[in-house]
Amino acid sequence: MNNGLEAARVTAARPAAIDSAEAALRAGEFQKALDIIRVKGGPRVRTLRAESAALLELGDIAAAEARANELLLVVRDAGLDPVEEADALLHLGRARYKAAAFADAAALLSQALGSCDESRKPSASLRVDILGWRSRCYRRMRLWSAA
């Protein structure tokens, strides 16, 4: 009986932990966010999203890209709303941009924009982020008219 109560406490603590990690990300405390995620965990999609963002900001591009790929697979397998897929594609596109794979990043971001448009609950802020990163890709490729 006590094990069930302990499992309930751990499950209830996980959303609080990921909330703390996301708050640390917003505050620019990327290592702290990563430490919280790795110690306490949380819901899989939110954990992968936060971990990918923190790793990217800390300069571990390969690990950030791996987490973003995993995030995309989890979102697609779970059949979540297209806006969730768009967010995962944004994370992957950002990682590809940081890896200087600008054409790949632009293609992923265009795909993200398409997913964002398909959603029943569109997100204007996500759309703005996608367009901003895609514009950066086009500028780096010197495609001025597309930027």
mmCIF file with all atom_site columns, C-alpha atoms in Angstrom:
data_model
loop_
_atom_site.group_PDB
_atom_site.id
_atom_site.type_symbol
_atom_site.label_atom_id
_atom_site.label_alt_id
_atom_site.label_comp_id
_atom_site.label_asym_id
_atom_site.label_entity_id
_atom_site.label_seq_id
_atom_site.pdbx_PDB_ins_code
_atom_site.Cartn_x
_atom_site.Cartn_y
_atom_site.Cartn_z
_atom_site.occupancy
_atom_site.B_iso_or_equiv
_atom_site.pdbx_formal_charge
_atom_site.auth_seq_id
_atom_site.auth_comp_id
_atom_site.auth_asym_id
_atom_site.auth_atom_id
_atom_site.pdbx_PDB_model_num
ATOM 1   C CA . MET A 1 1   ? 0.000  0.000  0.000   1.00 0.00 ? 1   MET A CA 1
ATOM 2   C CA . ASN A 1 2   ? 2.822  2.364  0.836   1.00 0.00 ? 2   ASN A CA 1
ATOM 3   C CA . ASN A 1 3   ? 4.436  1.746  -2.593  1.00 0.00 ? 3   ASN A CA 1
ATOM 4   C CA . GLY A 1 4   ? 1.321  3.027  -4.357  1.00 0.00 ? 4   GLY A CA 1
ATOM 5   C CA . LEU A 1 5   ? 1.353  6.198  -2.291  1.00 0.00 ? 5   LEU A CA 1
ATOM 6   C CA . GLU A 1 6   ? 5.054  6.729  -3.039  1.00 0.00 ? 6   GLU A CA 1
ATOM 7   C CA . ALA A 1 7   ? 4.443  6.214  -6.773  1.00 0.00 ? 7   ALA A CA 1
ATOM 8   C CA . ALA A 1 8   ? 1.664  8.816  -6.647  1.00 0.00 ? 8   ALA A CA 1
ATOM 9   C CA . ARG A 1 9   ? 4.015  11.303 -4.974  1.00 0.00 ? 9   ARG A CA 1
ATOM 10  C CA . VAL A 1 10  ? 6.718  10.746 -7.595  1.00 0.00 ? 10  VAL A CA 1
ATOM 11  C CA . THR A 1 11  ? 4.198  11.154 -10.421 1.00 0.00 ? 11  THR A CA 1
ATOM 12  C CA . ALA A 1 12  ? 2.827  14.355 -8.889  1.00 0.00 ? 12  ALA A CA 1
ATOM 13  C CA . ALA A 1 13  ? 6.354  15.762 -8.472  1.00 0.00 ? 13  ALA A CA 1
ATOM 14  C CA . ARG A 1 14  ? 7.280  15.259 -12.127 1.00 0.00 ? 14  ARG A CA 1
ATOM 15  C CA . PRO A 1 15  ? 5.142  18.081 -13.578 1.00 0.00 ? 15  PRO A CA 1
ATOM 16  C CA . ALA A 1 16  ? 6.512  20.413 -10.900 1.00 0.00 ? 16  ALA A CA 1
ATOM 17  C CA . ALA A 1 17  ? 10.058 19.410 -11.846 1.00 0.00 ? 17  ALA A CA 1
ATOM 18  C CA . ILE A 1 18  ? 9.523  20.027 -15.547 1.00 0.00 ? 18  ILE A CA 1
ATOM 19  C CA . ASP A 1 19  ? 7.853  23.346 -14.715 1.00 0.00 ? 19  ASP A CA 1
ATOM 20  C CA . SER A 1 20  ? 11.007 24.290 -12.795 1.00 0.00 ? 20  SER A CA 1
ATOM 21  C CA . ALA A 1 21  ? 13.213 23.206 -15.702 1.00 0.00 ? 21  ALA A CA 1
ATOM 22  C CA . GLU A 1 22  ? 11.153 25.229 -18.186 1.00 0.00 ? 22  GLU A CA 1
ATOM 23  C CA . ALA A 1 23  ? 11.331 28.269 -15.874 1.00 0.00 ? 23  ALA A CA 1
ATOM 24  C CA . ALA A 1 24  ? 15.126 27.882 -15.715 1.00 0.00 ? 24  ALA A CA 1
ATOM 25  C CA . LEU A 1 25  ? 15.219 27.763 -19.528 1.00 0.00 ? 25  LEU A CA 1
ATOM 26  C CA . ARG A 1 26  ? 13.214 30.996 -19.762 1.00 0.00 ? 26  ARG A CA 1
ATOM 27  C CA . ALA A 1 27  ? 15.612 32.591 -17.261 1.00 0.00 ? 27  ALA A CA 1
ATOM 28  C CA . GLY A 1 28  ? 18.631 31.559 -19.337 1.00 0.00 ? 28  GLY A CA 1
ATOM 29  C CA . GLU A 1 29  ? 19.847 29.035 -16.747 1.00 0.00 ? 29  GLU A CA 1
ATOM 30  C CA . PHE A 1 30  ? 20.430 26.236 -19.241 1.00 0.00 ? 30  PHE A CA 1
ATOM 31  C CA . GLN A 1 31  ? 22.698 24.021 -17.139 1.00 0.00 ? 31  GLN A CA 1
ATOM 32  C CA . LYS A 1 32  ? 20.286 24.247 -14.195 1.00 0.00 ? 32  LYS A CA 1
ATOM 33  C CA . ALA A 1 33  ? 17.406 23.253 -16.479 1.00 0.00 ? 33  ALA A CA 1
ATOM 34  C CA . LEU A 1 34  ? 19.381 20.297 -17.789 1.00 0.00 ? 34  LEU A CA 1
ATOM 35  C CA . ASP A 1 35  ? 20.302 19.197 -14.262 1.00 0.00 ? 35  ASP A CA 1
ATOM 36  C CA . ILE A 1 36  ? 16.661 19.321 -13.139 1.00 0.00 ? 36  ILE A CA 1
ATOM 37  C CA . ILE A 1 37  ? 15.550 17.280 -16.150 1.00 0.00 ? 37  ILE A CA 1
ATOM 38  C CA . ARG A 1 38  ? 18.227 14.645 -15.701 1.00 0.00 ? 38  ARG A CA 1
ATOM 39  C CA . VAL A 1 39  ? 17.602 14.225 -11.977 1.00 0.00 ? 39  VAL A CA 1
ATOM 40  C CA . LYS A 1 40  ? 13.824 14.506 -11.756 1.00 0.00 ? 40  LYS A CA 1
ATOM 41  C CA . GLY A 1 41  ? 12.529 13.797 -15.262 1.00 0.00 ? 41  GLY A CA 1
ATOM 42  C CA . GLY A 1 42  ? 8.970  14.573 -16.232 1.00 0.00 ? 42  GLY A CA 1
ATOM 43  C CA . PRO A 1 43  ? 6.424  13.986 -18.992 1.00 0.00 ? 43  PRO A CA 1
ATOM 44  C CA . ARG A 1 44  ? 8.318  12.628 -22.012 1.00 0.00 ? 44  ARG A CA 1
ATOM 45  C CA . VAL A 1 45  ? 7.409  15.254 -24.630 1.00 0.00 ? 45  VAL A CA 1
ATOM 46  C CA . ARG A 1 46  ? 8.052  18.208 -22.329 1.00 0.00 ? 46  ARG A CA 1
ATOM 47  C CA . THR A 1 47  ? 11.281 16.667 -21.058 1.00 0.00 ? 47  THR A CA 1
ATOM 48  C CA . LEU A 1 48  ? 12.654 16.055 -24.548 1.00 0.00 ? 48  LEU A CA 1
ATOM 49  C CA . ARG A 1 49  ? 11.644 19.564 -25.648 1.00 0.00 ? 49  ARG A CA 1
ATOM 50  C CA . ALA A 1 50  ? 13.348 21.227 -22.683 1.00 0.00 ? 50  ALA A CA 1
ATOM 51  C CA . GLU A 1 51  ? 16.408 18.995 -22.864 1.00 0.00 ? 51  GLU A CA 1
ATOM 52  C CA . SER A 1 52  ? 16.864 19.700 -26.571 1.00 0.00 ? 52  SER A CA 1
ATOM 53  C CA . ALA A 1 53  ? 16.598 23.454 -26.008 1.00 0.00 ? 53  ALA A CA 1
ATOM 54  C CA . ALA A 1 54  ? 19.035 23.421 -23.073 1.00 0.00 ? 54  ALA A CA 1
ATOM 55  C CA . LEU A 1 55  ? 21.600 21.285 -24.900 1.00 0.00 ? 55  LEU A CA 1
ATOM 56  C CA . LEU A 1 56  ? 21.393 23.522 -27.942 1.00 0.00 ? 56  LEU A CA 1
ATOM 57  C CA . GLU A 1 57  ? 22.023 26.641 -25.864 1.00 0.00 ? 57  GLU A CA 1
ATOM 58  C CA . LEU A 1 58  ? 24.923 24.920 -24.082 1.00 0.00 ? 58  LEU A CA 1
ATOM 59  C CA . GLY A 1 59  ? 26.518 24.134 -27.455 1.00 0.00 ? 59  GLY A CA 1
ATOM 60  C CA . ASP A 1 60  ? 26.048 20.360 -27.490 1.00 0.00 ? 60  ASP A CA 1
ATOM 61  C CA . ILE A 1 61  ? 24.525 20.380 -30.957 1.00 0.00 ? 61  ILE A CA 1
ATOM 62  C CA . ALA A 1 62  ? 24.759 16.643 -31.645 1.00 0.00 ? 62  ALA A CA 1
ATOM 63  C CA . ALA A 1 63  ? 22.981 15.741 -28.397 1.00 0.00 ? 63  ALA A CA 1
ATOM 64  C CA . ALA A 1 64  ? 20.381 18.475 -28.952 1.00 0.00 ? 64  ALA A CA 1
ATOM 65  C CA . GLU A 1 65  ? 19.694 17.132 -32.441 1.00 0.00 ? 65  GLU A CA 1
ATOM 66  C CA . ALA A 1 66  ? 19.371 13.589 -31.092 1.00 0.00 ? 66  ALA A CA 1
ATOM 67  C CA . ARG A 1 67  ? 16.822 14.738 -28.491 1.00 0.00 ? 67  ARG A CA 1
ATOM 68  C CA . ALA A 1 68  ? 14.929 16.746 -31.128 1.00 0.00 ? 68  ALA A CA 1
ATOM 69  C CA . ASN A 1 69  ? 14.783 13.678 -33.408 1.00 0.00 ? 69  ASN A CA 1
ATOM 70  C CA . GLU A 1 70  ? 13.525 11.596 -30.492 1.00 0.00 ? 70  GLU A CA 1
ATOM 71  C CA . LEU A 1 71  ? 10.956 14.295 -29.683 1.00 0.00 ? 71  LEU A CA 1
ATOM 72  C CA . LEU A 1 72  ? 9.687  14.226 -33.258 1.00 0.00 ? 72  LEU A CA 1
ATOM 73  C CA . LEU A 1 73  ? 9.341  10.431 -33.184 1.00 0.00 ? 73  LEU A CA 1
ATOM 74  C CA . VAL A 1 74  ? 7.495  10.487 -29.858 1.00 0.00 ? 74  VAL A CA 1
ATOM 75  C CA . VAL A 1 75  ? 5.107  13.210 -31.061 1.00 0.00 ? 75  VAL A CA 1
ATOM 76  C CA . ARG A 1 76  ? 4.389  11.381 -34.324 1.00 0.00 ? 76  ARG A CA 1
ATOM 77  C CA . ASP A 1 77  ? 3.930  8.002  -32.603 1.00 0.00 ? 77  ASP A CA 1
ATOM 78  C CA . ALA A 1 78  ? 1.557  9.518  -30.033 1.00 0.00 ? 78  ALA A CA 1
ATOM 79  C CA . GLY A 1 79  ? -0.561 11.080 -32.795 1.00 0.00 ? 79  GLY A CA 1
ATOM 80  C CA . LEU A 1 80  ? -0.559 14.476 -31.094 1.00 0.00 ? 80  LEU A CA 1
ATOM 81  C CA . ASP A 1 81  ? -1.911 17.677 -32.636 1.00 0.00 ? 81  ASP A CA 1
ATOM 82  C CA . PRO A 1 82  ? 0.039  18.978 -35.658 1.00 0.00 ? 82  PRO A CA 1
ATOM 83  C CA . VAL A 1 83  ? 1.101  22.017 -33.618 1.00 0.00 ? 83  VAL A CA 1
ATOM 84  C CA . GLU A 1 84  ? 3.111  19.630 -31.398 1.00 0.00 ? 84  GLU A CA 1
ATOM 85  C CA . GLU A 1 85  ? 4.755  18.191 -34.505 1.00 0.00 ? 85  GLU A CA 1
ATOM 86  C CA . ALA A 1 86  ? 5.478  21.728 -35.711 1.00 0.00 ? 86  ALA A CA 1
ATOM 87  C CA . ASP A 1 87  ? 7.172  22.500 -32.393 1.00 0.00 ? 87  ASP A CA 1
ATOM 88  C CA . ALA A 1 88  ? 9.277  19.323 -32.621 1.00 0.00 ? 88  ALA A CA 1
ATOM 89  C CA . LEU A 1 89  ? 10.256 20.200 -36.191 1.00 0.00 ? 89  LEU A CA 1
ATOM 90  C CA . LEU A 1 90  ? 11.210 23.695 -35.003 1.00 0.00 ? 90  LEU A CA 1
ATOM 91  C CA . HIS A 1 91  ? 13.564 22.175 -32.410 1.00 0.00 ? 91  HIS A CA 1
ATOM 92  C CA . LEU A 1 92  ? 15.092 19.895 -35.026 1.00 0.00 ? 92  LEU A CA 1
ATOM 93  C CA . GLY A 1 93  ? 15.381 22.769 -37.508 1.00 0.00 ? 93  GLY A CA 1
ATOM 94  C CA . ARG A 1 94  ? 17.132 24.937 -34.922 1.00 0.00 ? 94  ARG A CA 1
ATOM 95  C CA . ALA A 1 95  ? 19.620 22.130 -34.261 1.00 0.00 ? 95  ALA A CA 1
ATOM 96  C CA . ARG A 1 96  ? 20.292 21.702 -37.981 1.00 0.00 ? 96  ARG A CA 1
ATOM 97  C CA . TYR A 1 97  ? 20.767 25.484 -38.303 1.00 0.00 ? 97  TYR A CA 1
ATOM 98  C CA . LYS A 1 98  ? 23.308 25.482 -35.457 1.00 0.00 ? 98  LYS A CA 1
ATOM 99  C CA . ALA A 1 99  ? 25.076 22.588 -37.208 1.00 0.00 ? 99  ALA A CA 1
ATOM 100 C CA . ALA A 1 100 ? 25.348 24.836 -40.299 1.00 0.00 ? 100 ALA A CA 1
ATOM 101 C CA . ALA A 1 101 ? 23.040 22.587 -42.348 1.00 0.00 ? 101 ALA A CA 1
ATOM 102 C CA . PHE A 1 102 ? 21.013 25.565 -43.532 1.00 0.00 ? 102 PHE A CA 1
ATOM 103 C CA . ALA A 1 103 ? 19.199 23.891 -46.441 1.00 0.00 ? 103 ALA A CA 1
ATOM 104 C CA . ASP A 1 104 ? 18.108 20.978 -44.208 1.00 0.00 ? 104 ASP A CA 1
ATOM 105 C CA . ALA A 1 105 ? 17.019 23.408 -41.510 1.00 0.00 ? 105 ALA A CA 1
ATOM 106 C CA . ALA A 1 106 ? 15.002 25.495 -43.993 1.00 0.00 ? 106 ALA A CA 1
ATOM 107 C CA . ALA A 1 107 ? 13.250 22.362 -45.293 1.00 0.00 ? 107 ALA A CA 1
ATOM 108 C CA . LEU A 1 108 ? 12.401 21.205 -41.744 1.00 0.00 ? 108 LEU A CA 1
ATOM 109 C CA . LEU A 1 109 ? 11.123 24.656 -40.850 1.00 0.00 ? 109 LEU A CA 1
ATOM 110 C CA . SER A 1 110 ? 8.958  24.777 -43.977 1.00 0.00 ? 110 SER A CA 1
ATOM 111 C CA . GLN A 1 111 ? 7.535  21.407 -42.950 1.00 0.00 ? 111 GLN A CA 1
ATOM 112 C CA . ALA A 1 112 ? 6.951  22.818 -39.453 1.00 0.00 ? 112 ALA A CA 1
ATOM 113 C CA . LEU A 1 113 ? 5.075  25.750 -40.935 1.00 0.00 ? 113 LEU A CA 1
ATOM 114 C CA . GLY A 1 114 ? 2.861  23.322 -42.866 1.00 0.00 ? 114 GLY A CA 1
ATOM 115 C CA . SER A 1 115 ? 2.139  21.352 -39.687 1.00 0.00 ? 115 SER A CA 1
ATOM 116 C CA . CYS A 1 116 ? 1.373  24.566 -37.845 1.00 0.00 ? 116 CYS A CA 1
ATOM 117 C CA . ASP A 1 117 ? -1.143 25.509 -40.538 1.00 0.00 ? 117 ASP A CA 1
ATOM 118 C CA . GLU A 1 118 ? -2.846 22.085 -40.294 1.00 0.00 ? 118 GLU A CA 1
ATOM 119 C CA . SER A 1 119 ? -3.508 22.386 -36.580 1.00 0.00 ? 119 SER A CA 1
ATOM 120 C CA . ARG A 1 120 ? -6.982 22.938 -35.171 1.00 0.00 ? 120 ARG A CA 1
ATOM 121 C CA . LYS A 1 121 ? -5.410 25.094 -32.485 1.00 0.00 ? 121 LYS A CA 1
ATOM 122 C CA . PRO A 1 122 ? -2.942 27.284 -34.381 1.00 0.00 ? 122 PRO A CA 1
ATOM 123 C CA . SER A 1 123 ? -0.247 29.078 -32.450 1.00 0.00 ? 123 SER A CA 1
ATOM 124 C CA . ALA A 1 124 ? 0.732  32.534 -33.672 1.00 0.00 ? 124 ALA A CA 1
ATOM 125 C CA . SER A 1 125 ? 3.855  32.635 -31.493 1.00 0.00 ? 125 SER A CA 1
ATOM 126 C CA . LEU A 1 126 ? 5.040  29.252 -32.795 1.00 0.00 ? 126 LEU A CA 1
ATOM 127 C CA . ARG A 1 127 ? 4.410  30.400 -36.345 1.00 0.00 ? 127 ARG A CA 1
ATOM 128 C CA . VAL A 1 128 ? 6.463  33.565 -35.725 1.00 0.00 ? 128 VAL A CA 1
ATOM 129 C CA . ASP A 1 129 ? 9.337  31.488 -34.290 1.00 0.00 ? 129 ASP A CA 1
ATOM 130 C CA . ILE A 1 130 ? 9.284  29.153 -37.286 1.00 0.00 ? 130 ILE A CA 1
ATOM 131 C CA . LEU A 1 131 ? 9.255  32.022 -39.769 1.00 0.00 ? 131 LEU A CA 1
ATOM 132 C CA . GLY A 1 132 ? 12.089 33.766 -37.917 1.00 0.00 ? 132 GLY A CA 1
ATOM 133 C CA . TRP A 1 133 ? 14.345 30.723 -37.958 1.00 0.00 ? 133 TRP A CA 1
ATOM 134 C CA . ARG A 1 134 ? 13.500 29.924 -41.572 1.00 0.00 ? 134 ARG A CA 1
ATOM 135 C CA . SER A 1 135 ? 14.366 33.506 -42.531 1.00 0.00 ? 135 SER A CA 1
ATOM 136 C CA . ARG A 1 136 ? 17.744 33.086 -40.811 1.00 0.00 ? 136 ARG A CA 1
ATOM 137 C CA . CYS A 1 137 ? 18.364 29.976 -42.887 1.00 0.00 ? 137 CYS A CA 1
ATOM 138 C CA . TYR A 1 138 ? 17.533 31.755 -46.109 1.00 0.00 ? 138 TYR A CA 1
ATOM 139 C CA . ARG A 1 139 ? 19.796 34.684 -45.201 1.00 0.00 ? 139 ARG A CA 1
ATOM 140 C CA . ARG A 1 140 ? 22.690 32.312 -44.439 1.00 0.00 ? 140 ARG A CA 1
ATOM 141 C CA . MET A 1 141 ? 22.122 30.672 -47.835 1.00 0.00 ? 141 MET A CA 1
ATOM 142 C CA . ARG A 1 142 ? 22.009 34.177 -49.374 1.00 0.00 ? 142 ARG A CA 1
ATOM 143 C CA . LEU A 1 143 ? 18.513 33.635 -50.729 1.00 0.00 ? 143 LEU A CA 1
ATOM 144 C CA . TRP A 1 144 ? 17.549 37.245 -50.120 1.00 0.00 ? 144 TRP A CA 1
ATOM 145 C CA . SER A 1 145 ? 14.176 37.144 -51.864 1.00 0.00 ? 145 SER A CA 1
ATOM 146 C CA . ALA A 1 146 ? 13.079 34.130 -49.796 1.00 0.00 ? 146 ALA A CA 1
ATOM 147 C CA . ALA A 1 147 ? 14.299 35.659 -46.536 1.00 0.00 ? 147 ALA A CA 1
#
